[in-house]
Amino acid sequence: MTRAKLRLRPKPKENVSILFGLDTIQDAVNLTEACVSTSTEIIACELFFQKGVDLVREAYDLQPLWNNKNSIYLLCEFAGDLGVLDRLNENVLGKCYVPMTQS
């Protein structure tokens, strides 16, 4: 690489991280598409699997996530002006998901 373009953005007023437990990769893809197509505030998505969760859990002696009910997890981060979670609930999330952290 010989050239890069840097775009600075103002620090968001609010960050929301949500962890979803899913059963199939297709469920994760569908949810990611819904988040991307309905929210301009999505800044990151990470897909990971139960085996990876188990490695971390065992290394740090943590309890299972949701009693190992799910085999696939999607961690999404959203950022923007105050009210990110309210806008997510109005658009893509509805009332069926609970935020993991909000700051």
C-alpha atoms as one frame of an Amber mdcrd trajectory, in Angstrom:
protein
   0.000   0.000   0.000   1.409   3.373  -0.954  -1.498   5.631  -0.122  -4.189
   5.765   2.555  -7.075   8.100   3.195  -7.907   8.939   6.810 -11.420  10.040
   7.693 -11.890  11.296  11.220 -15.345  11.282  12.747 -16.498  12.875  15.972
 -16.617  10.614  19.020 -20.142   9.171  19.370 -22.222  10.259  22.340 -23.480
   6.721  22.959 -22.241   3.172  22.296 -24.419   0.072  22.520 -23.108  -3.504
  22.282 -25.578  -6.348  21.836 -24.803 -10.051  21.992 -27.183 -12.313  20.080
 -27.348 -16.078  20.541 -28.333 -17.850  17.312 -28.701 -21.367  15.953 -27.395
 -21.099  12.380 -24.936 -19.060  10.355 -27.835 -18.072   8.106 -29.631 -16.601
  11.144 -26.513 -14.522  11.840 -26.255 -13.398   8.209 -29.944 -12.444   8.148
 -29.640 -10.477  11.379 -26.491  -8.717  10.165 -28.219  -7.767   6.915 -31.203
  -6.424   8.859 -28.934  -4.354  11.108 -26.895  -2.969   8.222 -29.916  -2.157
   6.067 -31.933  -0.443   8.813 -29.280   1.289  10.932 -26.563   3.705   9.894
 -25.193   3.468  13.433 -23.741  -0.032  13.187 -19.962   0.109  13.503 -18.950
  -3.528  14.044 -20.208  -7.113  13.880 -18.342 -10.187  15.046 -19.480 -13.760
  14.505 -18.130 -16.485  16.776 -18.951 -20.063  17.629 -19.585 -22.120  20.748
 -16.150 -23.782  20.611 -14.474 -20.378  20.808 -16.728 -19.368  23.691 -15.829
 -22.615  25.471 -12.086 -21.914  25.140 -12.463 -18.475  26.719 -14.867 -19.778
  29.357 -12.491 -22.548  30.415  -9.442 -20.255  30.441 -11.178 -17.750  32.732
 -13.478 -20.124  34.645 -16.663 -18.410  33.408 -20.236 -19.668  33.400 -21.794
 -20.827  30.097 -23.619 -18.268  27.970 -27.352 -18.958  28.190 -26.677 -22.550
  29.337 -25.029 -23.339  25.979 -28.421 -22.981  24.290 -26.909 -21.437  21.144
 -24.104 -22.597  18.879 -23.432 -19.274  17.134 -23.077 -15.784  18.562 -23.160
 -12.385  16.904 -21.774  -9.368  18.733 -22.900  -6.070  17.196 -21.787  -2.601
  18.189 -23.724   0.540  17.409 -22.707   4.151  18.041 -24.225   7.568  17.490
 -26.106  10.387  19.143 -27.994   9.714  22.362 -30.912   7.316  21.878 -29.147
   4.608  19.848 -30.976   1.784  21.622 -34.352   3.492  21.212 -33.757   3.857
  17.478 -32.673   0.210  17.229 -35.834  -0.902  19.000 -37.957   1.181  16.647
 -36.235  -0.198  13.559 -34.674  -3.641  13.635 -34.656  -5.105  17.124 -38.189
  -4.690  18.367 -38.666  -5.848  21.926 -37.026  -9.270  21.646 -33.374  -8.460
  22.436 -31.708  -7.013  25.527 -28.544  -4.874  25.337 -25.440  -6.423  26.845
 -23.851  -3.067  27.663 -24.700   0.532  27.151 -22.365   3.462  27.765
